[in-house]
Amino acid sequence: MQVAEQSPLTEQERAIVAEECLWLERLLAAQQCEIARRAGLGRRDGEAIRQELRMLRDAAMQGSDDDLPDKLHELSVRQRLAEHPVHAMPDDSVPYLAHLAVVEAGVRKDYLLGQTSLFDVVHDVRLVDWRVAPVAQIYYGCREGEEYEVEFPGRIAEGRVVVRRAVGINQGKLRSILTEHTTLRWVDHNIWVREERSTTQLARGGAGRAVRSGILGLGVAVANRVDAPVTALLDVEQYAVVTAPETQPVLVLGSAGSGKTTVALHRLMWLAVTQPQKYPLERALVIVPEEGLARLSRRLLAPLGGKLADVRTLDDWAEQLCRATFGKAMPPIYRDAPGLVVSLKRHPALYEELKIEFAKLRPEHTTLRRLRRRLVERFSDQAFLSRVVERAKGTLARAAVEQTVRHTMQQLADSAAVELATIADPRMKMALDGLRIDAGTPQEVAGTIDIEDLPILLFLKAWRGELTVRAVSQLVIDEAEDFSSFELYVLGRMLEPHASVILAGDEAQQTQSSFISWQQVLGALGARDAQICRLSTAYRCPRPIAELAQHVLGPLGTHEPVKVARDGSPVGQFQFELPGQAELFVVQAAIELLSHEPEASVAIVLAERSRVAEYRALFRDHPDVRGVCDGDFSFNPGVDVTHLGAIKGLEFDYVIIADATAAEYPVTDESRRRLHVAITRAAHQLWLVASQQPTHLVDW
């Protein structure tokens, strides 16, 4: 983390500290009064409460137009408190996160932005929930000295911003103030110092570092900001892979940002152009794990003339092939199996055990009905699953046995559709929220088949029966460390006799339990004689990011020095007491960056998909902020709020890991790889933001 330069405060800065300390005291006093008022409110009868509400209503109607909105808000709050005595109060430790002061019609109004609301006329305190209050539009949309016009409920607010500060409060004590230009920080014994504001701003000048539509690859073009075709800028290692003999499979290994995808797609196009009869694009297949990388690969191939190449995700490929193989008898597909079940079903240990179990399976027994029945028997057999876990030698949790059995039995149960088949009115089969009546319940998996089962069915069909598939002249497998042996075996059976095969991968970036060794990957694919090529230079990430990524890997990484193409901005690391403080900090930084660099691509990365919609909602009224859950990246400038599972293989100018906590990234091998993947998406600058306990994988 960059060490900020510190200086004594000026007289004006000391006045700012005194002012913010006073506002904190006023809010805490208002909070105590509100606590006492609510205690008294709870002891009073209904008539007294109604009398107070009538007085407030009369005061609101007789007041000036300027005070009317605040008084109506106070009336609304009191009404809700009367109806619901238990109401959220400001957190004693961190009661608010920012201070905004505006002047409207010559009258100054101060707002404190927190995560609840509290209005107190006596102490002149207006605490608003920054996530929902309209006044937050002013805080994020304007800087100090700027004028605004914002639509409030019942009126149009016009005025000028005179104060805009983020504050850091810890255990009820003011500890930092972020102004427009500087950061004022408490040191000890009422001593405050000034830090340069640049330490809490994303470094400018990063727009265009990451890949853009119509531009293929990274390499020298990005490192030196050269406007030239990337094909002409491939380095010696990359070019050697592109032009390697087509008769031998190629495995390209390299760290994040070394150009593996660039090389793989260039090789595909090189063969299609130099030998179009032998390697036509119509019979080229590119397979990647995630939708985001599939979209990126299509966009990168387009300027090279590769639109005819078939680019698919693993799930899409497996589902389409299953439907073509087994027909319309396919049951509904379930895509959200428990994590331990997914790990077991993709693990090489299951691949080896199933080969033993089904070694004598006859071809006529490879129909969908018979294969499903046999798989269900195995997935509900604790003895068989225990053998799988034993073979995994510690890479599978024993809890996977019980969870797989339970999940399988749930799938065998009758679905709600079957149980409600006698009900004619479809409205009676829906919940009040419009969803299926079994949505969000264990019964929603009844009668389904896991998406992870499809490659297993295809493997058994190809291994013991006959699998009719479209022949492939070129096969590109990107992020190969995340492919299961089942998928690799089937893909290997799709190859023409003289097909070209190229795999790209990095074992440090594996996010699935399917990888053990490259020898096993090549063996399952049927490409044991592959030429192994290593790309030694990381072009995407500047040195500070690459070195942090290597540090996070710890014992999983190599001990060789990191070879990077350029230096860059330091990694920002920020800790906060509460999640709300971290969220406000990230939102402010991202919006501020886009105001200076509207052409930049920014990714706010969360550990889990479930938080994306909630976090995106913090950026209301900002259409250039997108929530991306299913890989539907546009690769256009702006902010993408997304999750770790969607970004593998992608890159952005700026990356903010918004929940770099010990809870999300504990000290495990899996967390090391996951955090490594998130870190190495950044082409210009990286920030790690944590609330409460930060991850121990990073030195803070």
XYZ file of C-alpha atoms in Angstrom:
700
model
C 0.000 0.000 0.000
C 1.255 3.443 -0.879
C 2.409 5.446 2.141
C 0.806 8.881 2.112
C 2.813 12.005 2.806
C 1.578 13.763 5.970
C 1.646 17.454 6.884
C 0.310 19.629 9.746
C -3.103 21.207 9.231
C -3.699 24.744 8.090
C -6.032 27.028 10.025
C -8.802 26.353 7.477
C -8.335 22.599 7.844
C -8.469 22.844 11.630
C -11.789 24.655 11.238
C -13.063 21.757 9.094
C -12.125 19.264 11.814
C -13.833 21.378 14.475
C -16.970 21.671 12.332
C -17.209 17.928 11.717
C -16.620 17.169 15.399
C -19.490 19.518 16.231
C -21.821 17.783 13.757
C -20.973 14.415 15.288
C -21.759 15.750 18.776
C -25.072 17.187 17.557
C -26.094 13.920 15.957
C -25.234 11.889 19.041
C -27.222 14.336 21.191
C -30.171 14.130 18.794
C -29.941 10.359 18.931
C -30.150 10.338 22.728
C -33.186 12.620 22.609
C -34.840 10.346 20.073
C -34.171 7.301 22.238
C -35.776 9.058 25.213
C -38.697 10.251 23.078
C -39.353 6.751 21.808
C -39.211 5.363 25.321
C -41.843 7.900 26.351
C -43.838 7.233 23.221
C -44.068 3.587 24.155
C -45.683 4.495 27.505
C -48.232 6.940 26.134
C -51.737 6.081 25.064
C -53.000 6.229 21.503
C -54.825 9.537 21.916
C -51.630 11.340 23.014
C -49.807 10.006 19.971
C -52.574 11.130 17.642
C -52.558 14.573 19.272
C -48.837 14.950 18.622
C -49.274 13.938 15.002
C -52.064 16.504 14.555
C -49.810 19.236 15.984
C -47.025 18.273 13.605
C -49.456 18.291 10.686
C -50.738 21.736 11.605
C -47.184 23.060 11.934
C -46.326 21.694 8.524
C -49.312 23.345 6.885
C -48.595 26.722 8.507
C -44.853 26.746 7.816
C -42.976 28.303 4.924
C -42.594 26.567 1.567
C -38.866 26.101 2.187
C -39.452 24.193 5.432
C -42.431 22.194 4.180
C -40.504 19.181 2.744
C -38.506 18.685 5.954
C -41.581 18.968 8.162
C -43.552 16.574 5.992
C -40.671 14.137 6.192
C -40.611 14.496 10.000
C -44.364 13.884 10.089
C -43.962 10.777 7.960
C -41.169 9.473 10.194
C -43.191 10.085 13.365
C -46.199 8.363 11.814
C -44.138 5.288 10.986
C -42.608 5.287 14.454
C -46.063 5.401 15.987
C -47.122 2.443 13.868
C -43.877 0.525 14.369
C -42.161 1.449 17.675
C -39.096 -0.691 16.854
C -37.307 1.387 14.216
C -33.670 1.430 13.149
C -31.512 3.922 14.986
C -28.121 5.215 13.854
C -25.235 2.926 14.759
C -23.487 4.280 17.863
C -20.109 3.296 16.440
C -20.585 4.727 12.929
C -23.707 6.921 12.898
C -23.065 8.501 9.493
C -20.671 8.375 6.552
C -20.686 11.767 4.834
C -21.628 15.429 5.249
C -23.327 17.500 2.560
C -24.221 21.185 2.896
C -26.198 23.094 0.281
C -27.559 26.614 -0.070
C -31.085 26.951 -1.441
C -32.664 30.414 -1.818
C -29.988 31.844 0.485
C -30.647 29.269 3.226
C -27.993 26.716 4.185
C -29.053 23.145 4.879
C -26.744 20.452 6.196
C -27.372 16.753 5.605
C -25.582 13.826 7.194
C -25.614 10.695 5.024
C -25.854 7.399 6.842
C -27.764 4.132 6.632
C -30.932 5.235 8.423
C -32.923 8.439 8.858
C -33.260 10.764 11.831
C -34.633 14.328 11.826
C -34.324 16.550 14.887
C -35.473 20.173 14.642
C -33.991 21.160 18.029
C -30.472 20.088 17.094
C -30.981 20.961 13.401
C -29.958 17.424 12.414
C -30.989 15.891 9.118
C -29.659 12.339 8.904
C -30.764 10.590 5.687
C -30.239 7.101 4.290
C -27.808 7.681 1.439
C -29.058 4.572 -0.397
C -32.592 5.898 -0.892
C -32.710 9.619 -0.060
C -33.015 11.940 -3.111
C -30.437 14.268 -1.576
C -27.789 11.626 -2.306
C -28.142 12.584 -5.976
C -26.628 15.939 -5.086
C -23.782 14.386 -3.107
C -22.737 12.139 -5.982
C -23.662 14.401 -8.853
C -22.017 17.668 -7.800
C -18.769 18.942 -6.389
C -18.247 21.804 -3.971
C -19.175 25.127 -5.579
C -21.352 23.546 -8.282
C -25.030 24.314 -8.747
C -27.702 21.633 -8.994
C -31.288 21.051 -9.947
C -32.761 17.836 -8.540
C -36.312 16.542 -8.427
C -37.428 15.945 -4.850
C -40.834 14.545 -3.853
C -43.272 17.380 -4.538
C -40.746 19.973 -5.723
C -37.681 20.786 -7.798
C -34.688 21.606 -5.601
C -32.219 24.189 -6.901
C -29.131 25.366 -5.111
C -25.373 25.183 -4.720
C -23.138 22.679 -2.917
C -20.974 24.340 -0.276
C -19.673 21.281 1.639
C -19.112 17.751 0.361
C -17.063 15.494 2.657
C -16.810 11.812 3.451
C -16.041 11.092 7.087
C -14.515 8.123 8.839
C -15.976 7.440 12.275
C -14.775 4.573 14.445
C -16.317 3.654 17.792
C -18.183 6.939 17.820
C -15.003 9.003 17.291
C -14.157 11.075 14.222
C -11.008 9.649 12.668
C -10.801 10.977 9.096
C -12.316 13.572 6.766
C -12.063 13.296 2.982
C -12.514 16.697 1.374
C -12.461 17.466 -2.335
C -8.683 17.873 -2.317
C -7.173 16.366 0.815
C -7.622 13.727 3.475
C -7.477 14.866 7.091
C -6.609 12.023 9.445
C -6.530 11.721 13.223
C -3.188 10.368 14.453
C -3.246 10.397 18.254
C -4.066 12.634 21.221
C -6.156 15.025 19.100
C -3.350 15.418 16.573
C -4.573 15.638 12.975
C -2.501 15.570 9.791
C -3.137 16.171 6.127
C -2.594 13.474 3.482
C -2.537 14.056 -0.231
C -5.978 13.384 -1.712
C -4.446 11.348 -4.557
C -3.979 8.421 -2.161
C -7.761 7.930 -2.105
C -8.363 8.523 -5.799
C -7.978 6.053 -8.620
C -4.971 7.032 -10.697
C -5.969 8.733 -13.922
C -4.638 7.818 -17.318
C -5.797 4.204 -17.371
C -8.573 4.441 -19.950
C -7.933 2.124 -22.884
C -5.418 -0.131 -21.170
C -7.783 -3.089 -21.277
C -9.055 -4.749 -24.425
C -11.702 -2.931 -26.455
C -14.130 -3.936 -29.141
C -12.245 -4.466 -32.396
C -8.844 -4.741 -30.730
C -7.292 -8.154 -30.229
C -4.819 -8.885 -27.514
C -2.476 -7.060 -25.218
C 1.281 -7.300 -25.572
C 3.334 -4.416 -26.902
C 0.310 -2.492 -28.125
C -0.846 -1.852 -24.584
C 2.552 -1.731 -22.938
C 3.796 1.052 -25.210
C 0.445 2.594 -26.221
C 1.173 1.848 -29.892
C -1.654 2.227 -32.412
C -0.848 -0.729 -34.670
C -2.276 -4.148 -35.552
C -1.622 -6.533 -32.692
C -0.609 -9.289 -35.107
C 2.441 -7.219 -36.006
C 3.265 -6.731 -32.331
C 3.324 -10.333 -31.110
C 6.498 -11.088 -29.217
C 8.861 -13.930 -30.165
C 7.262 -16.467 -27.798
C 3.747 -15.629 -28.919
C 4.586 -15.776 -32.618
C 6.307 -19.154 -32.196
C 3.114 -20.615 -30.749
C 0.920 -19.128 -33.470
C 3.040 -20.686 -36.212
C 3.829 -24.027 -34.533
C 3.316 -27.149 -36.722
C -0.399 -27.821 -36.972
C 0.014 -31.592 -36.764
C 0.887 -31.464 -33.073
C -1.478 -30.319 -30.279
C -0.254 -27.221 -28.447
C -0.623 -26.428 -24.753
C 0.026 -22.735 -24.025
C 0.810 -21.955 -20.390
C 1.328 -18.514 -18.964
C 0.396 -16.197 -16.129
C -2.628 -13.914 -16.275
C -2.262 -11.319 -19.014
C 0.540 -13.073 -20.866
C -1.535 -13.273 -24.045
C -2.791 -16.879 -23.985
C -6.162 -16.000 -25.476
C -4.509 -13.728 -28.015
C -2.188 -16.503 -29.124
C -4.895 -19.169 -29.266
C -7.240 -17.084 -31.427
C -4.396 -15.919 -33.669
C -3.354 -19.502 -34.242
C -6.909 -20.458 -35.175
C -7.052 -17.649 -37.735
C -3.523 -18.316 -39.041
C -4.442 -21.905 -39.878
C -7.816 -20.908 -41.340
C -6.150 -18.386 -43.649
C -3.077 -20.392 -44.662
C -4.910 -23.724 -45.059
C -8.604 -22.927 -45.607
C -9.443 -26.304 -47.138
C -7.991 -28.275 -44.259
C -9.019 -25.906 -41.456
C -12.207 -24.084 -42.538
C -13.698 -21.658 -40.025
C -17.083 -23.351 -40.395
C -15.633 -26.376 -38.586
C -13.661 -24.448 -35.932
C -14.828 -24.675 -32.311
C -13.771 -22.402 -29.434
C -14.851 -23.576 -25.971
C -14.543 -21.414 -22.825
C -15.938 -21.793 -19.278
C -17.918 -18.545 -18.928
C -20.255 -16.418 -21.029
C -18.184 -13.260 -20.525
C -15.117 -14.856 -22.077
C -17.230 -16.295 -24.906
C -18.528 -12.823 -25.738
C -15.045 -11.374 -25.597
C -13.637 -14.113 -27.846
C -16.321 -13.461 -30.473
C -15.592 -9.753 -30.425
C -11.867 -10.349 -30.692
C -12.217 -12.756 -33.609
C -14.433 -10.409 -35.622
C -11.713 -7.969 -36.814
C -9.575 -10.947 -37.868
C -12.351 -12.310 -40.067
C -13.265 -15.090 -37.647
C -17.020 -14.527 -37.280
C -17.793 -18.000 -38.670
C -15.936 -19.767 -35.852
C -18.283 -21.374 -33.338
C -17.590 -19.903 -29.875
C -19.463 -21.535 -26.998
C -19.480 -21.858 -23.247
C -19.080 -25.310 -21.745
C -22.650 -25.334 -20.451
C -24.121 -24.228 -23.771
C -22.077 -26.812 -25.673
C -23.013 -29.658 -23.312
C -26.714 -28.782 -23.294
C -26.942 -28.499 -27.082
C -25.062 -31.749 -27.615
C -27.214 -33.572 -25.039
C -30.412 -32.428 -26.710
C -29.093 -33.496 -30.096
C -27.997 -36.878 -28.688
C -30.886 -37.783 -26.401
C -33.737 -35.893 -28.038
C -36.704 -34.193 -26.394
C -36.668 -36.522 -23.397
C -34.269 -34.204 -21.555
C -35.689 -33.180 -18.164
C -35.480 -29.580 -16.887
C -31.888 -28.536 -16.206
C -30.911 -27.306 -12.741
C -28.049 -24.792 -12.699
C -27.541 -24.067 -9.025
C -26.483 -27.318 -7.356
C -24.707 -27.001 -3.973
C -21.007 -26.242 -4.252
C -19.845 -29.558 -2.800
C -22.079 -31.464 -5.224
C -20.634 -29.515 -8.152
C -17.089 -30.205 -6.949
C -17.732 -33.940 -6.703
C -19.413 -34.188 -10.094
C -16.535 -32.406 -11.828
C -13.704 -34.104 -9.959
C -11.209 -36.427 -11.725
C -11.749 -38.958 -8.939
C -15.364 -39.426 -10.061
C -14.141 -39.842 -13.651
C -11.871 -42.710 -12.625
C -14.474 -44.402 -10.408
C -17.185 -44.246 -13.068
C -14.831 -45.860 -15.568
C -14.503 -48.768 -13.151
C -18.245 -48.926 -12.454
C -19.291 -48.786 -16.120
C -16.434 -50.699 -17.734
C -18.820 -53.422 -18.940
C -21.737 -51.164 -19.875
C -23.212 -52.367 -23.148
C -23.882 -49.879 -26.002
C -27.616 -50.584 -26.046
C -27.783 -49.522 -22.402
C -26.581 -45.966 -23.103
C -30.028 -44.468 -23.607
C -30.848 -41.413 -21.530
C -33.308 -43.284 -19.322
C -30.870 -46.084 -18.479
C -27.876 -43.810 -17.998
C -29.825 -41.515 -15.678
C -31.058 -44.447 -13.619
C -27.530 -45.801 -13.218
C -26.122 -42.370 -12.312
C -28.878 -41.764 -9.767
C -28.013 -45.104 -8.184
C -24.368 -44.066 -7.866
C -25.110 -40.550 -6.631
C -27.346 -41.924 -3.875
C -24.876 -44.673 -2.881
C -22.819 -43.525 0.109
C -20.301 -46.361 -0.293
C -19.580 -45.415 -3.912
C -19.336 -41.697 -3.128
C -17.008 -42.449 -0.213
C -14.680 -44.258 -2.626
C -14.678 -41.137 -4.806
C -13.708 -38.994 -1.816
C -10.971 -41.447 -0.830
C -9.550 -41.398 -4.352
C -9.559 -37.580 -4.287
C -6.903 -37.712 -1.508
C -8.011 -34.680 0.428
C -9.150 -32.510 -2.486
C -12.824 -33.322 -1.847
C -14.603 -32.698 1.461
C -16.259 -35.718 3.070
C -19.376 -33.624 3.509
C -19.809 -33.907 -0.272
C -21.071 -37.480 0.215
C -24.046 -36.593 2.384
C -24.855 -33.466 0.404
C -24.791 -35.319 -2.934
C -27.093 -38.043 -1.591
C -29.523 -35.462 -0.195
C -29.508 -33.423 -3.416
C -30.080 -36.557 -5.531
C -33.027 -37.645 -3.414
C -34.573 -34.193 -3.774
C -34.290 -34.497 -7.537
C -36.031 -37.880 -7.435
C -39.046 -36.465 -5.593
C -42.231 -35.470 -7.424
C -42.146 -31.890 -8.594
C -44.801 -29.348 -7.655
C -46.064 -29.525 -11.251
C -46.816 -33.225 -10.787
C -48.493 -32.726 -7.427
C -50.634 -29.873 -8.779
C -51.471 -31.557 -12.082
C -55.139 -31.932 -11.127
C -55.565 -28.169 -10.596
C -56.871 -26.578 -13.792
C -56.437 -22.888 -12.906
C -52.748 -21.927 -13.561
C -53.061 -19.008 -11.140
C -53.461 -21.485 -8.308
C -50.008 -22.866 -9.123
C -48.268 -19.527 -8.637
C -47.206 -17.745 -5.454
C -48.421 -14.243 -4.638
C -45.170 -12.769 -5.974
C -45.789 -14.316 -9.397
C -43.098 -16.998 -9.073
C -43.622 -20.741 -9.223
C -45.025 -22.079 -5.993
C -41.881 -24.159 -5.397
C -39.411 -21.360 -6.210
C -36.795 -20.984 -3.490
C -37.768 -24.249 -1.797
C -36.031 -27.652 -1.827
C -38.858 -28.890 -4.045
C -37.738 -26.696 -6.956
C -35.023 -29.247 -7.803
C -37.516 -32.123 -8.033
C -37.572 -33.768 -11.455
C -34.508 -31.867 -12.681
C -31.058 -32.851 -13.862
C -27.933 -30.892 -12.899
C -26.036 -29.051 -15.613
C -22.959 -30.885 -14.264
C -24.599 -34.240 -15.146
C -24.680 -33.474 -18.876
C -20.940 -33.958 -19.580
C -21.069 -37.209 -17.561
C -23.939 -38.524 -19.696
C -22.098 -37.511 -22.877
C -18.904 -39.174 -21.655
C -20.670 -42.469 -20.922
C -22.428 -42.342 -24.287
C -19.160 -41.656 -26.135
C -17.131 -44.177 -24.113
C -19.477 -47.170 -24.031
C -21.834 -46.425 -26.915
C -21.768 -44.277 -30.012
C -21.864 -40.486 -29.986
C -22.716 -38.807 -33.275
C -21.211 -35.326 -33.347
C -20.222 -32.667 -35.842
C -16.580 -33.127 -36.768
C -14.226 -30.318 -35.718
C -11.178 -29.292 -37.743
C -9.860 -26.817 -35.153
C -10.439 -26.927 -31.416
C -9.460 -24.086 -29.080
C -9.911 -24.676 -25.341
C -9.352 -21.545 -23.272
C -8.983 -21.575 -19.463
C -8.364 -25.324 -19.832
C -7.651 -25.733 -16.110
C -11.406 -25.430 -15.485
C -12.469 -28.254 -17.824
C -13.464 -31.615 -16.362
C -12.151 -34.935 -17.666
C -15.680 -35.755 -18.854
C -15.796 -32.654 -21.052
C -12.277 -33.151 -22.361
C -12.939 -36.780 -23.311
C -16.048 -35.872 -25.329
C -14.314 -32.939 -27.025
C -11.479 -35.260 -28.006
C -13.986 -37.571 -29.746
C -15.228 -34.654 -31.864
C -11.895 -34.115 -33.620
C -11.244 -34.900 -37.249
C -8.248 -37.239 -37.855
C -5.866 -34.350 -38.586
C -7.527 -31.641 -36.509
C -5.553 -28.826 -34.896
C -5.827 -28.539 -31.118
C -4.674 -25.694 -28.898
C -5.240 -25.429 -25.162
C -4.534 -22.306 -23.095
C -4.353 -22.340 -19.337
C -2.768 -21.413 -16.038
C -3.002 -23.790 -13.090
C -2.725 -20.829 -10.695
C -6.112 -19.607 -11.929
C -8.133 -22.797 -11.489
C -11.498 -22.098 -9.893
C -12.934 -25.617 -10.215
C -12.052 -28.899 -8.532
C -11.596 -30.543 -11.930
C -7.849 -29.930 -12.326
C -5.055 -32.163 -11.036
C -2.323 -31.988 -13.656
C -1.764 -31.003 -17.260
C -0.809 -34.603 -18.022
C -4.293 -35.680 -16.945
C -5.905 -32.901 -18.986
C -4.015 -33.936 -22.114
C -4.684 -37.618 -21.456
C -8.450 -37.151 -21.179
C -8.467 -35.132 -24.392
C -6.325 -37.709 -26.186
C -3.467 -35.270 -26.823
C -0.614 -36.686 -24.759
C 1.998 -35.706 -27.360
C 1.174 -31.996 -27.118
C 3.893 -29.389 -27.496
C 4.033 -27.334 -24.294
C 4.790 -23.623 -24.752
C 5.236 -21.132 -21.930
C 4.677 -17.383 -22.235
C 6.956 -15.723 -19.724
C 5.962 -12.038 -19.874
C 2.798 -10.644 -18.269
C 1.563 -7.737 -20.387
C -1.775 -6.944 -18.789
C -0.876 -6.120 -15.204
C 1.713 -3.511 -14.225
C 4.394 -4.550 -11.765
C 2.613 -3.640 -8.470
C -0.420 -5.750 -9.405
C 1.623 -8.662 -10.753
C 3.755 -8.771 -7.618
C 0.702 -8.701 -5.346
C -0.869 -11.517 -7.371
C 2.279 -13.599 -6.923
C 2.299 -12.840 -3.191
C -1.347 -13.926 -2.799
C -0.598 -17.312 -4.378
C 1.967 -17.985 -1.640
C 3.064 -21.637 -1.753
C 0.983 -22.216 -4.908
C 3.059 -19.782 -6.944
C 6.480 -20.053 -8.483
C 9.585 -18.659 -6.859
C 10.759 -17.038 -10.073
C 10.777 -13.222 -10.305
C 7.713 -11.712 -11.942
C 8.449 -10.677 -15.533
C 6.227 -7.748 -16.499
C 6.177 -5.298 -19.370
C 5.755 -2.086 -17.387
C 5.573 -0.397 -14.014
C 2.384 1.267 -12.844
C 0.287 2.832 -10.133
C 0.474 1.351 -6.635
C -2.237 -0.952 -5.388
C -4.738 0.818 -3.136
C -5.732 -0.959 0.083
C -8.481 0.472 2.284
C -10.040 -0.778 5.520
C -13.315 0.403 7.048
C -15.207 -0.294 10.236
C -18.566 -1.097 8.608
C -19.711 -2.306 5.164
C -21.662 0.911 4.647
C -18.482 2.975 4.879
C -16.748 0.762 2.348
C -19.718 0.935 -0.017
C -19.926 4.707 0.136
C -16.183 4.981 -0.468
C -16.311 2.694 -3.518
C -19.357 4.389 -5.024
C -17.822 7.836 -4.626
C -14.474 6.761 -6.085
C -16.037 5.056 -9.108
C -18.310 7.977 -9.968
C -15.465 10.415 -9.486
C -13.242 8.374 -11.815
C -15.858 8.254 -14.580
C -16.318 12.007 -14.375
C -12.598 12.397 -15.197
C -12.193 9.371 -17.475
C -15.512 8.625 -19.195
C -13.787 6.171 -21.555
C -12.430 3.966 -18.759
C -13.685 0.445 -18.046
C -14.101 -0.259 -14.332
C -15.021 -3.541 -12.650
C -16.320 -3.647 -9.092
C -15.802 -7.307 -8.214
C -17.773 -9.059 -5.484
C -16.990 -12.543 -4.236
C -20.550 -13.823 -4.645
C -23.125 -13.396 -7.399
C -25.935 -12.881 -4.874
C -24.665 -9.407 -3.922
C -24.465 -7.920 -7.425
C -28.028 -6.560 -7.682
C -27.878 -5.047 -4.197
C -24.536 -3.352 -4.885
C -25.646 -2.098 -8.310
C -28.632 -0.418 -6.637
C -26.200 1.877 -4.806
C -25.464 3.547 -8.168
C -29.026 4.598 -8.934
C -29.367 7.352 -11.555
C -26.080 6.294 -13.159
C -26.931 4.470 -16.409
C -23.260 3.880 -17.193
C -23.078 1.535 -14.177
C -24.143 -1.975 -15.142
C -24.913 -5.026 -13.022
C -23.480 -8.131 -14.710
C -24.331 -11.561 -13.301
C -24.449 -13.882 -16.301
C -21.439 -12.703 -18.285
C -23.389 -10.269 -20.477
C -20.549 -7.733 -20.561
C -20.755 -5.023 -23.205
C -17.006 -4.247 -23.040
C -17.905 -0.577 -23.335
C -16.671 2.231 -21.080
C -18.389 2.478 -17.719
C -18.638 0.540 -14.475
C -19.534 -3.145 -14.306
C -20.666 -4.380 -10.892
C -20.036 -8.092 -11.175
C -18.828 -11.186 -9.345
C -15.738 -13.352 -9.366
C -17.391 -16.218 -11.213
C -18.106 -14.035 -14.252
C -14.765 -12.322 -14.908
C -12.264 -15.090 -15.572
C -10.320 -14.426 -18.758
C -11.459 -10.784 -18.914
C -9.696 -7.512 -18.198
C -10.611 -3.981 -17.208
C -8.736 -0.695 -16.937
C -9.533 -0.468 -13.225
C -10.595 -3.192 -10.790
C -12.018 -2.635 -7.313
C -12.321 -5.778 -5.192
C -15.088 -4.478 -2.956
C -15.160 -7.215 -0.312
C -11.551 -8.267 0.248
C -12.411 -9.650 3.674
C -11.251 -12.664 5.636
C -14.783 -14.057 5.435
C -14.795 -14.030 1.623
C -11.121 -14.904 1.140
C -9.901 -17.070 4.033
C -6.413 -18.586 4.041
C -7.095 -21.594 1.812
C -5.691 -22.736 -1.516
C -9.047 -22.131 -3.176
C -9.208 -18.552 -1.864
C -5.641 -17.893 -2.999
C -6.570 -18.841 -6.558
C -9.873 -16.953 -6.477
C -8.296 -13.746 -5.210
C -5.445 -14.156 -7.693
C -7.990 -14.283 -10.535
C -9.737 -11.130 -9.291
C -6.473 -9.225 -8.853
C -5.138 -10.035 -12.310
C -8.139 -8.580 -14.161
C -6.687 -5.054 -13.739
C -4.735 -3.526 -16.614
C -4.001 -0.152 -14.991
C -4.835 0.017 -11.284
C -6.238 -2.202 -8.550
C -7.974 -1.378 -5.275
C -8.751 -3.766 -2.435
C -11.471 -2.563 -0.067
C -12.429 -4.354 3.133
C -14.770 -3.701 6.021
C -14.237 -5.193 9.457
C -11.616 -7.968 9.100
C -9.593 -7.815 5.840
C -8.283 -10.962 4.193
C -5.043 -12.324 5.614
C -3.844 -13.262 2.122
C -2.689 -9.649 1.710
C -0.357 -7.577 3.891
C -2.388 -4.517 4.946
